[in-house]
Coordinates of N, CA, C and O in Angstrom, one line a residue:
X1129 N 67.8 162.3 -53.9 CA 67.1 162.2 -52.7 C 65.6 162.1 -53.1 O 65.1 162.9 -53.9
X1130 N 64.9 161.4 -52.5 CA 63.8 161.1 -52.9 C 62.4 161.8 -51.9 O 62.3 161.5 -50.7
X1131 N 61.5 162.6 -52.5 CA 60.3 163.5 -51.1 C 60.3 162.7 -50.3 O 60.7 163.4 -49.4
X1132 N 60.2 161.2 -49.6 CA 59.9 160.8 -48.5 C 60.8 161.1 -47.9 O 60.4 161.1 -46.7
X1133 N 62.0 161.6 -47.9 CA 63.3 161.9 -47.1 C 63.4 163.1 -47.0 O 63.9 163.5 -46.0
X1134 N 63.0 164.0 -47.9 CA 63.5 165.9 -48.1 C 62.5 166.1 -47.4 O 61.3 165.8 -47.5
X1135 N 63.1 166.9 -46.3 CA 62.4 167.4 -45.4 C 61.8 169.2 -45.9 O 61.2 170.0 -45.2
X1136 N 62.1 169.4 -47.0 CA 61.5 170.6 -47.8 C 60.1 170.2 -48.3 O 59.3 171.0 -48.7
X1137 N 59.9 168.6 -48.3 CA 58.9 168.5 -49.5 C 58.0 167.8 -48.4 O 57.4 166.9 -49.0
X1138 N 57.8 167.8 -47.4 CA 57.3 166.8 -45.9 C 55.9 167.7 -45.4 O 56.0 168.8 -45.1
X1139 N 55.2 167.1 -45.5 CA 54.0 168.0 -44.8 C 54.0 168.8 -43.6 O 54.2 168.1 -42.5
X1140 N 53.9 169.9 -43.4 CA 54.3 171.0 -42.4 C 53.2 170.8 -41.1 O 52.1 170.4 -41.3
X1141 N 53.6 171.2 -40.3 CA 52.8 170.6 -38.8 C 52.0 172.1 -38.8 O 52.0 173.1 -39.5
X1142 N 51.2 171.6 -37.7 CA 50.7 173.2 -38.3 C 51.1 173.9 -37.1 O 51.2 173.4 -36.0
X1143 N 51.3 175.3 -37.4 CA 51.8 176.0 -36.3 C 50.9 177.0 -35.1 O 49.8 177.4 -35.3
X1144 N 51.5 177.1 -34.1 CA 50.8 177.3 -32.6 C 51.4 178.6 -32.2 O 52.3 178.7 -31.3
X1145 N 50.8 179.9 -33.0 CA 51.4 181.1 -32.2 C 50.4 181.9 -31.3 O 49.1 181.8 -31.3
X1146 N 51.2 182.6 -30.8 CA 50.6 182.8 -29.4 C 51.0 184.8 -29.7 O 52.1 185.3 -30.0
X1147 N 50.1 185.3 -29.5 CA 49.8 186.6 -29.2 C 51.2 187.7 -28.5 O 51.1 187.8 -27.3
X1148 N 51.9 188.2 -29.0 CA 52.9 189.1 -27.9 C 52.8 190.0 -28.2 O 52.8 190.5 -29.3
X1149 N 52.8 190.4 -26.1 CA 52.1 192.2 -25.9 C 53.4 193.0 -26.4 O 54.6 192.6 -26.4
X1150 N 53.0 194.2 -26.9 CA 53.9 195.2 -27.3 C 54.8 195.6 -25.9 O 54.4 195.9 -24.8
X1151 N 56.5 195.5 -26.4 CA 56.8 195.5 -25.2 C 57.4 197.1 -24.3 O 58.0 197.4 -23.3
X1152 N 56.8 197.9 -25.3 CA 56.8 199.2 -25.1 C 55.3 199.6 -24.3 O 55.1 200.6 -23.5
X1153 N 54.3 198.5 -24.8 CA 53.5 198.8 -23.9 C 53.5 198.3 -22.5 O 53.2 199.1 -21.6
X1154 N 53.9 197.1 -22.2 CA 54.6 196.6 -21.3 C 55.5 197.5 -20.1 O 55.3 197.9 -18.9
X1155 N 56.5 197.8 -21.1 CA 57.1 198.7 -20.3 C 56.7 200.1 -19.4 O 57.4 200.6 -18.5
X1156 N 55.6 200.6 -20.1 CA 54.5 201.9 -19.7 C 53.6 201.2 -18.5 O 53.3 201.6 -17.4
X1157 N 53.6 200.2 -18.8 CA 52.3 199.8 -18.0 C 53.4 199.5 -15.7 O 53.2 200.0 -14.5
X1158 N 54.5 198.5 -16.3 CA 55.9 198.4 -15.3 C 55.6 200.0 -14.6 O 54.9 200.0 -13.5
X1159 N 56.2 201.2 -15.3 CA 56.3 202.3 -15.0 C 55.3 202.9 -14.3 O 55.6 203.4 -13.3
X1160 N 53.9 203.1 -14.7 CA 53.1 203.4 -13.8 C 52.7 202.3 -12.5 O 52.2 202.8 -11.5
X1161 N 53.1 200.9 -12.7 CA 52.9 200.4 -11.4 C 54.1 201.0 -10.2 O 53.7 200.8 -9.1
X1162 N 54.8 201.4 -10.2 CA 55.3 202.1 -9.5 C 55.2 203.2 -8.3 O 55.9 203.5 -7.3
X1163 N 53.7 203.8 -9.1 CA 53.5 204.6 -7.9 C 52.2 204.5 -8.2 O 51.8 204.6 -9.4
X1164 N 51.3 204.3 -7.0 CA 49.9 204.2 -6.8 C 49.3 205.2 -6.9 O 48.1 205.0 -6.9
X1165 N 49.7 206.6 -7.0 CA 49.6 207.8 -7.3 C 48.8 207.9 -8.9 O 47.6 208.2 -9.3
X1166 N 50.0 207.5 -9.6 CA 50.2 207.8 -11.0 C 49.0 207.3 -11.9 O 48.4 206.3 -11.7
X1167 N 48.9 208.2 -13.1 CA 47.5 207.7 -13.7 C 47.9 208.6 -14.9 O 48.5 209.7 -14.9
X1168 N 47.4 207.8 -16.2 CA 48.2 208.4 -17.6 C 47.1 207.9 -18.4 O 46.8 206.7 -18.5
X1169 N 46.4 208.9 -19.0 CA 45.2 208.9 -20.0 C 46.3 208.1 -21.1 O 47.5 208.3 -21.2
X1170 N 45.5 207.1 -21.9 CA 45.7 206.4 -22.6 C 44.4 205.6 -23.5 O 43.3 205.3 -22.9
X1171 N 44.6 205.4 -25.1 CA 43.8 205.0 -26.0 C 44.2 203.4 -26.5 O 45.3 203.0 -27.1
X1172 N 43.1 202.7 -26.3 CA 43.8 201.0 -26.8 C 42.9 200.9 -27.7 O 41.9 201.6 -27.8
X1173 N 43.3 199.9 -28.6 CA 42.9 199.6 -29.6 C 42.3 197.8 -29.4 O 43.1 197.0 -29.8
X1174 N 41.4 197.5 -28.9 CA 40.8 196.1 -28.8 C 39.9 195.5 -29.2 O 38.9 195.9 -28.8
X1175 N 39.9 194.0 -30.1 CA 39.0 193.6 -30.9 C 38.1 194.2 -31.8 O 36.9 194.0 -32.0
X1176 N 39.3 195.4 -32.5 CA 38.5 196.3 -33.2 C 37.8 197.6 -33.1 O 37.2 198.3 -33.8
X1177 N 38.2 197.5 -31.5 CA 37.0 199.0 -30.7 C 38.3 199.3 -30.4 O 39.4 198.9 -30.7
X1178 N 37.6 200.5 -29.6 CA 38.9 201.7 -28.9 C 38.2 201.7 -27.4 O 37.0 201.8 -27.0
X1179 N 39.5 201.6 -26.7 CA 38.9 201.6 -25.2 C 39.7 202.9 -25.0 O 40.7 203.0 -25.6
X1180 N 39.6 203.7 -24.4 CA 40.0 204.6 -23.7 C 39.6 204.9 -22.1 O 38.5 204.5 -21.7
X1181 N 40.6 205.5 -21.3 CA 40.7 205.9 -19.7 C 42.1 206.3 -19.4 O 43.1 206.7 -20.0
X1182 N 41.9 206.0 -18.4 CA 43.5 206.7 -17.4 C 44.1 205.1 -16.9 O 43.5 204.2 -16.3
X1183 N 45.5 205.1 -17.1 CA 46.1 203.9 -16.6 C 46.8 204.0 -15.5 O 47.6 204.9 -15.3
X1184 N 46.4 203.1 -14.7 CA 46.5 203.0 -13.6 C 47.2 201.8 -13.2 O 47.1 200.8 -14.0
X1185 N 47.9 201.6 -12.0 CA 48.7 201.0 -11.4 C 48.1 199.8 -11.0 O 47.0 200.2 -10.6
X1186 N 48.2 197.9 -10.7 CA 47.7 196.9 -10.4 C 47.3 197.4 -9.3 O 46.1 197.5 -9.1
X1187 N 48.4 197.8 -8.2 CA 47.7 198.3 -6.9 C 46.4 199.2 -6.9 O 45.4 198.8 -6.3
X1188 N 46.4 200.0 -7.4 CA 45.3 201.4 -7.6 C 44.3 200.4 -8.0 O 43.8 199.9 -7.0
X1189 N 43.8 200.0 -9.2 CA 43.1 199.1 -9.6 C 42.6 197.7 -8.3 O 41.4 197.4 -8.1
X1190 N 43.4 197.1 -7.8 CA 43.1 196.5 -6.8 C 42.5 196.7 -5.8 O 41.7 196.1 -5.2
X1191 N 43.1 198.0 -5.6 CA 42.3 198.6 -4.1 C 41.0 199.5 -4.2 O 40.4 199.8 -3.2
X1192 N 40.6 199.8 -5.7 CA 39.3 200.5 -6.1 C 38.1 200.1 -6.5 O 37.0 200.7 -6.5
X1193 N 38.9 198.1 -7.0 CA 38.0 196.8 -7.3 C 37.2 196.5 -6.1 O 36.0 196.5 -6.0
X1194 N 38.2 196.3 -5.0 CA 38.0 196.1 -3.4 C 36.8 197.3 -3.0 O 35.9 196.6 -2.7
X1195 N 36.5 198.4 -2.8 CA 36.1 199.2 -2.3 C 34.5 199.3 -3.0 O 33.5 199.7 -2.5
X1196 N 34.6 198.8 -4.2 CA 33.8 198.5 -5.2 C 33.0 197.4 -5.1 O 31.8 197.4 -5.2
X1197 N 33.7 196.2 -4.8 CA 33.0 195.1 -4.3 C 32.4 195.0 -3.0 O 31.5 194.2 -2.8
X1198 N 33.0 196.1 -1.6 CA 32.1 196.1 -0.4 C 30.9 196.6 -0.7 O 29.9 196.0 -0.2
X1199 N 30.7 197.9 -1.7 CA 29.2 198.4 -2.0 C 28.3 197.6 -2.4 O 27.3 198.3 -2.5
X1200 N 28.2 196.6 -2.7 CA 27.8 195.9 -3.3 C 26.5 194.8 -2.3 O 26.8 193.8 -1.6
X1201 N 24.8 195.5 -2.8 CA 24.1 194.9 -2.1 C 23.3 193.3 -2.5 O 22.8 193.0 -3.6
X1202 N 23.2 192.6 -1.4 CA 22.1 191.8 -2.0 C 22.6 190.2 -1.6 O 23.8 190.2 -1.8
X1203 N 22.2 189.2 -1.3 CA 22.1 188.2 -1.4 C 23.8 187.5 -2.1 O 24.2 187.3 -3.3
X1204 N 24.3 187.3 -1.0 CA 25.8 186.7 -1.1 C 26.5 187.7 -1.3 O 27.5 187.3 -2.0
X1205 N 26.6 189.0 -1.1 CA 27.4 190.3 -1.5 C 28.5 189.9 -0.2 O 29.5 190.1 -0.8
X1206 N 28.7 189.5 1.0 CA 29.4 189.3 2.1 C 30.7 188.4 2.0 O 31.7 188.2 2.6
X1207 N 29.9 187.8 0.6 CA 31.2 186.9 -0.1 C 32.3 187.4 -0.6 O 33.4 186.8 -0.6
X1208 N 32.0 188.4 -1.1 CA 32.4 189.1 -2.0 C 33.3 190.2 -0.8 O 34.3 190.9 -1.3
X1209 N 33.2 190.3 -0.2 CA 34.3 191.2 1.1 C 35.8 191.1 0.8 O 36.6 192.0 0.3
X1210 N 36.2 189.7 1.2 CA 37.3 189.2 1.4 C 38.4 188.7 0.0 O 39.5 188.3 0.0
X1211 N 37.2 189.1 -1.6 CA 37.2 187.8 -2.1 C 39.0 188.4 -3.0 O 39.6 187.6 -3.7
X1212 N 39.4 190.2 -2.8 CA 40.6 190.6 -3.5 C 41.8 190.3 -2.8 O 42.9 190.3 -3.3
X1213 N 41.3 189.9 -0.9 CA 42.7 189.7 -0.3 C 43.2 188.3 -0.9 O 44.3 188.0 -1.3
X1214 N 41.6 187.3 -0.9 CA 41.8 186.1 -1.3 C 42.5 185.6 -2.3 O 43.2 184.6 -2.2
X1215 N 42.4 186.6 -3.6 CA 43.0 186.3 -4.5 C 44.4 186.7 -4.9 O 45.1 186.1 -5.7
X1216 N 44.9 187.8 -4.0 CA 46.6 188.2 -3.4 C 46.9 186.7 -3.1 O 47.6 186.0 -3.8
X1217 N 46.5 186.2 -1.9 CA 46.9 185.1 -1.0 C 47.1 183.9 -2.3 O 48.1 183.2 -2.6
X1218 N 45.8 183.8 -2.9 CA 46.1 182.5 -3.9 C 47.3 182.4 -5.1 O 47.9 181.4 -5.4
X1219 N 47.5 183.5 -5.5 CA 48.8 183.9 -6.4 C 50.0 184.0 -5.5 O 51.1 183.6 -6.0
X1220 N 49.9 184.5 -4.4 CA 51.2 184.3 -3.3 C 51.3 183.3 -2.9 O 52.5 183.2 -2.5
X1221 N 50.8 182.2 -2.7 CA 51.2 180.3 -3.2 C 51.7 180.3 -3.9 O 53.0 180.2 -3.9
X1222 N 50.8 180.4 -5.0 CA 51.2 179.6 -6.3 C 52.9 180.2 -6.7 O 54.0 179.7 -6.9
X1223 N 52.5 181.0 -6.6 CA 54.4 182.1 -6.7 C 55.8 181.7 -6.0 O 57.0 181.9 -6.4
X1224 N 55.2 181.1 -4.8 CA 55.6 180.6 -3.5 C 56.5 182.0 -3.0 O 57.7 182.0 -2.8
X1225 N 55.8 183.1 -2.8 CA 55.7 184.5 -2.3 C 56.8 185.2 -2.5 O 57.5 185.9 -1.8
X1226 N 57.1 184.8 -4.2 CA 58.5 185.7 -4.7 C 57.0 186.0 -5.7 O 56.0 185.3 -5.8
X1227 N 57.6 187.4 -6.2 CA 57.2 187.7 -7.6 C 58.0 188.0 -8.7 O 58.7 189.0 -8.8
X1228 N 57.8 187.1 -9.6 CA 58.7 187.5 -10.3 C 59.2 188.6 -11.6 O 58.5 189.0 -12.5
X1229 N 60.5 188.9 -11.5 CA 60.5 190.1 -12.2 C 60.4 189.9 -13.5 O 61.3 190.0 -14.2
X1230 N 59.0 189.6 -14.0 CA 58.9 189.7 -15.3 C 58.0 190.8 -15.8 O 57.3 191.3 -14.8
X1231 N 57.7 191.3 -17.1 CA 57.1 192.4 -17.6 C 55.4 191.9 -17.1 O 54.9 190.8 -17.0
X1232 N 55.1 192.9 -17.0 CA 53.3 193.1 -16.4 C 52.8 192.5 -17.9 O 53.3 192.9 -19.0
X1233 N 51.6 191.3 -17.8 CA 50.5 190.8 -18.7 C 50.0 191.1 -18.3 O 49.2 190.2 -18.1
X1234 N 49.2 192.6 -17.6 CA 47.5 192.5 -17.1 C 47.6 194.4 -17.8 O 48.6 195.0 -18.3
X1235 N 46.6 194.8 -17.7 CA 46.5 196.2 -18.3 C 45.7 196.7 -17.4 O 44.7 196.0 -17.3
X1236 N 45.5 198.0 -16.3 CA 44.5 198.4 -15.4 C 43.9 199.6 -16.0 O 44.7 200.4 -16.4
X1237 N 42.6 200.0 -16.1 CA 42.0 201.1 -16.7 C 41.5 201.5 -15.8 O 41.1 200.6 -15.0
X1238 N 41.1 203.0 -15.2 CA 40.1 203.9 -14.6 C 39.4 204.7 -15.2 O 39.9 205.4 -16.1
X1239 N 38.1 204.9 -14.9 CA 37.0 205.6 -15.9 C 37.3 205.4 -17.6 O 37.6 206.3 -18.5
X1240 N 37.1 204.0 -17.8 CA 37.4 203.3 -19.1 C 35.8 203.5 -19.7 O 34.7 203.0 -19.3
X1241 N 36.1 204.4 -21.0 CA 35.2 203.8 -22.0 C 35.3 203.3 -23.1 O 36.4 203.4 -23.7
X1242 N 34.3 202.6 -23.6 CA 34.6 201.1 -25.0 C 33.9 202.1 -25.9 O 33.1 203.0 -25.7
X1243 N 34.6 201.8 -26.9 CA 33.8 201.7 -28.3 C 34.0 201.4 -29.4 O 35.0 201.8 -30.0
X1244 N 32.9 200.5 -29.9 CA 32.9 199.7 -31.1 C 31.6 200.2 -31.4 O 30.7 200.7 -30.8
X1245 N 31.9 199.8 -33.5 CA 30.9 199.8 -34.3 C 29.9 201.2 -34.4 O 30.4 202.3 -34.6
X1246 N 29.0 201.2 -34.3 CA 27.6 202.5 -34.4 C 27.2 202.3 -32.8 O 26.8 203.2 -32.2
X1247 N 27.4 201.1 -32.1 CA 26.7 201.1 -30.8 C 27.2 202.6 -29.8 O 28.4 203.0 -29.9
X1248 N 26.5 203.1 -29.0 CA 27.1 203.8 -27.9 C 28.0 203.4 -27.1 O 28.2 202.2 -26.8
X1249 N 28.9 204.6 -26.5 CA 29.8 203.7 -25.7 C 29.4 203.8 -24.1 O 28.8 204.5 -23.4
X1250 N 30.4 202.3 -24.0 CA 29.9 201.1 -22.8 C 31.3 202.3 -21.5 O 32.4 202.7 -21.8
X1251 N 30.8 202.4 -20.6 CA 31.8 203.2 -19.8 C 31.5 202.6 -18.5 O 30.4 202.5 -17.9
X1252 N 32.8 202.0 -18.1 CA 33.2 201.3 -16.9 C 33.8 201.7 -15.6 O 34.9 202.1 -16.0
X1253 N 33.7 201.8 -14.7 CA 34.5 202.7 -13.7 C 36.0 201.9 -13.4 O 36.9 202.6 -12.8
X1254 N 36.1 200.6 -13.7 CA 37.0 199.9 -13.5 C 37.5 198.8 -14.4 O 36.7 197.9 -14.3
X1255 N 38.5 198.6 -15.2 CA 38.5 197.5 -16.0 C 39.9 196.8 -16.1 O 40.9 197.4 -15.7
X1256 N 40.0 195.8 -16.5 CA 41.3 194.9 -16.5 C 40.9 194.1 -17.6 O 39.8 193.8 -17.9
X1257 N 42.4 194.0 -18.5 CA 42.2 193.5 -19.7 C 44.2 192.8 -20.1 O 45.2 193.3 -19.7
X1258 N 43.9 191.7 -20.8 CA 45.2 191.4 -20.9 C 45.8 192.1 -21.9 O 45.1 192.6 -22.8
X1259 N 47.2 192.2 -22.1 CA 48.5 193.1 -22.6 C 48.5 192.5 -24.4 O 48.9 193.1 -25.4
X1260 N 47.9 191.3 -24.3 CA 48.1 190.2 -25.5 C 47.1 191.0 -26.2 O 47.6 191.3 -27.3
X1261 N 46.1 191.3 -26.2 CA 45.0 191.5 -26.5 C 45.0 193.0 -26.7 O 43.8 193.4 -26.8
X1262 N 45.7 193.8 -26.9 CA 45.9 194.9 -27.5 C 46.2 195.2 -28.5 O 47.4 195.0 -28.3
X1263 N 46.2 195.5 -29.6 CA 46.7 195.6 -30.6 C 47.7 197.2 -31.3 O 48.8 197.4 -31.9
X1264 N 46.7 198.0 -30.8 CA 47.8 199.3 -30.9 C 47.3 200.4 -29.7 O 46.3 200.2 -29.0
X1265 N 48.0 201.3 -29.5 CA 47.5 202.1 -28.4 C 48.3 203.7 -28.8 O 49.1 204.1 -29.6
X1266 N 47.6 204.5 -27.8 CA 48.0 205.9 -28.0 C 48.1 206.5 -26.6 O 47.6 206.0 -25.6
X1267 N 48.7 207.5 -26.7 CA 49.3 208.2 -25.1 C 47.8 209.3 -25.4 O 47.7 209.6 -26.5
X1268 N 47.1 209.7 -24.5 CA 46.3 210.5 -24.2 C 44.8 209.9 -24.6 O 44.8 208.7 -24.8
X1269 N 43.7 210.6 -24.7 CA 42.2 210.3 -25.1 C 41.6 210.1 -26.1 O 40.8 211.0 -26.0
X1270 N 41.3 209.5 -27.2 CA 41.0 209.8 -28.1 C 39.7 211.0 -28.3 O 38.8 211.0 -27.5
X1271 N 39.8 211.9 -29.2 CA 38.7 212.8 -29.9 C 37.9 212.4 -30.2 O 38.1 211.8 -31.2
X1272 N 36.6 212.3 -29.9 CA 35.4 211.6 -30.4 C 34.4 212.7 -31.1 O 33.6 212.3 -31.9
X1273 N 34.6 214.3 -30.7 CA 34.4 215.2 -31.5 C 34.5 215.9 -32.4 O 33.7 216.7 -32.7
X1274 N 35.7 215.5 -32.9 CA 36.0 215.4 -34.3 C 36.6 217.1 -34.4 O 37.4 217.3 -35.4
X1275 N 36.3 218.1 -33.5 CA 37.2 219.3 -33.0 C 38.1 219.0 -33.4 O 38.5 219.6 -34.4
X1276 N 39.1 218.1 -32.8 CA 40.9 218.4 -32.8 C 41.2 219.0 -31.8 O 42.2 219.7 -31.8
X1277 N 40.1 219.1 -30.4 CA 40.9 219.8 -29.6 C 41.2 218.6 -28.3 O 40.6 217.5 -28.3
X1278 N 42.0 219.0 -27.4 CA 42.5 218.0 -26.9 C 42.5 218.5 -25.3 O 42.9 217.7 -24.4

């Protein structure tokens, strides 16, 4: 058999992989959407930094985004009112108003703080981040005091 034919000896295409979220994390994240109530200190590991907060439910996060975006003064802020139902309504098209039962891609954080490198950390009251983009994670806060106490 001669290399133009052996497909062992054929130049390899190059390959297209694609990121998959941990599906234990996944599954934590399902679980707390469940009750809007619910909120579970948790440490991610992202682009090298550590985010830490309390995880929270799509709903919880949606409705604190919303409440968040009415405070909001100044020049086109009025736009910004409607702009969380809007975005329910456009995904309930697109969906054609089933949802489907697949594992949660989105991650919801409350009182989330970042940190990377020597910089200080960046502390957010609200954050959303994709599942893909995680790399490792931990159940509770991370120690930044170096105590050990928890």
């Amino acid at each position: 058999m001669n290399a133009e034919r052996d497909p062992l000896h054929q130049p390899s295409a190059p390959v297209v992989t694609e990121p998959v979220p941990d599906v234990q994390l996944q599954m934590l994240v399902r679980l707390i959407g469940q009750d809007a109530q619910a909120a579970l200190p948790i440490t991610l590991v992202i682009g090298g930094g550590f985010l830490y907060g309390d995880l929270v439910s799509h709903e919880t996060w949606r409705a604190e985004w919303a409440r968040s975006l009415r405070g909001i003064d100044g020049p086109g802020a009025q736009l910004l009112e409607r702009f969380p139902e809007q975005v329910d309504e456009a995904l309930a098209d697109k969906q054609g108003h089933q949802v489907p039962q697949r594992l949660p891609q989105w991650i919801h954080l409350r009182d989330a703080t970042g940190v990377a490198g020597t910089s200080g950390p960046v502390i957010m009251p609200l954050w959303r981040g994709r599942l893909t983009d995680v790399s490792g994670w931990s159940l509770g806060r991370a120690d930044w005091t170096g105590s050990g106490e928890r």
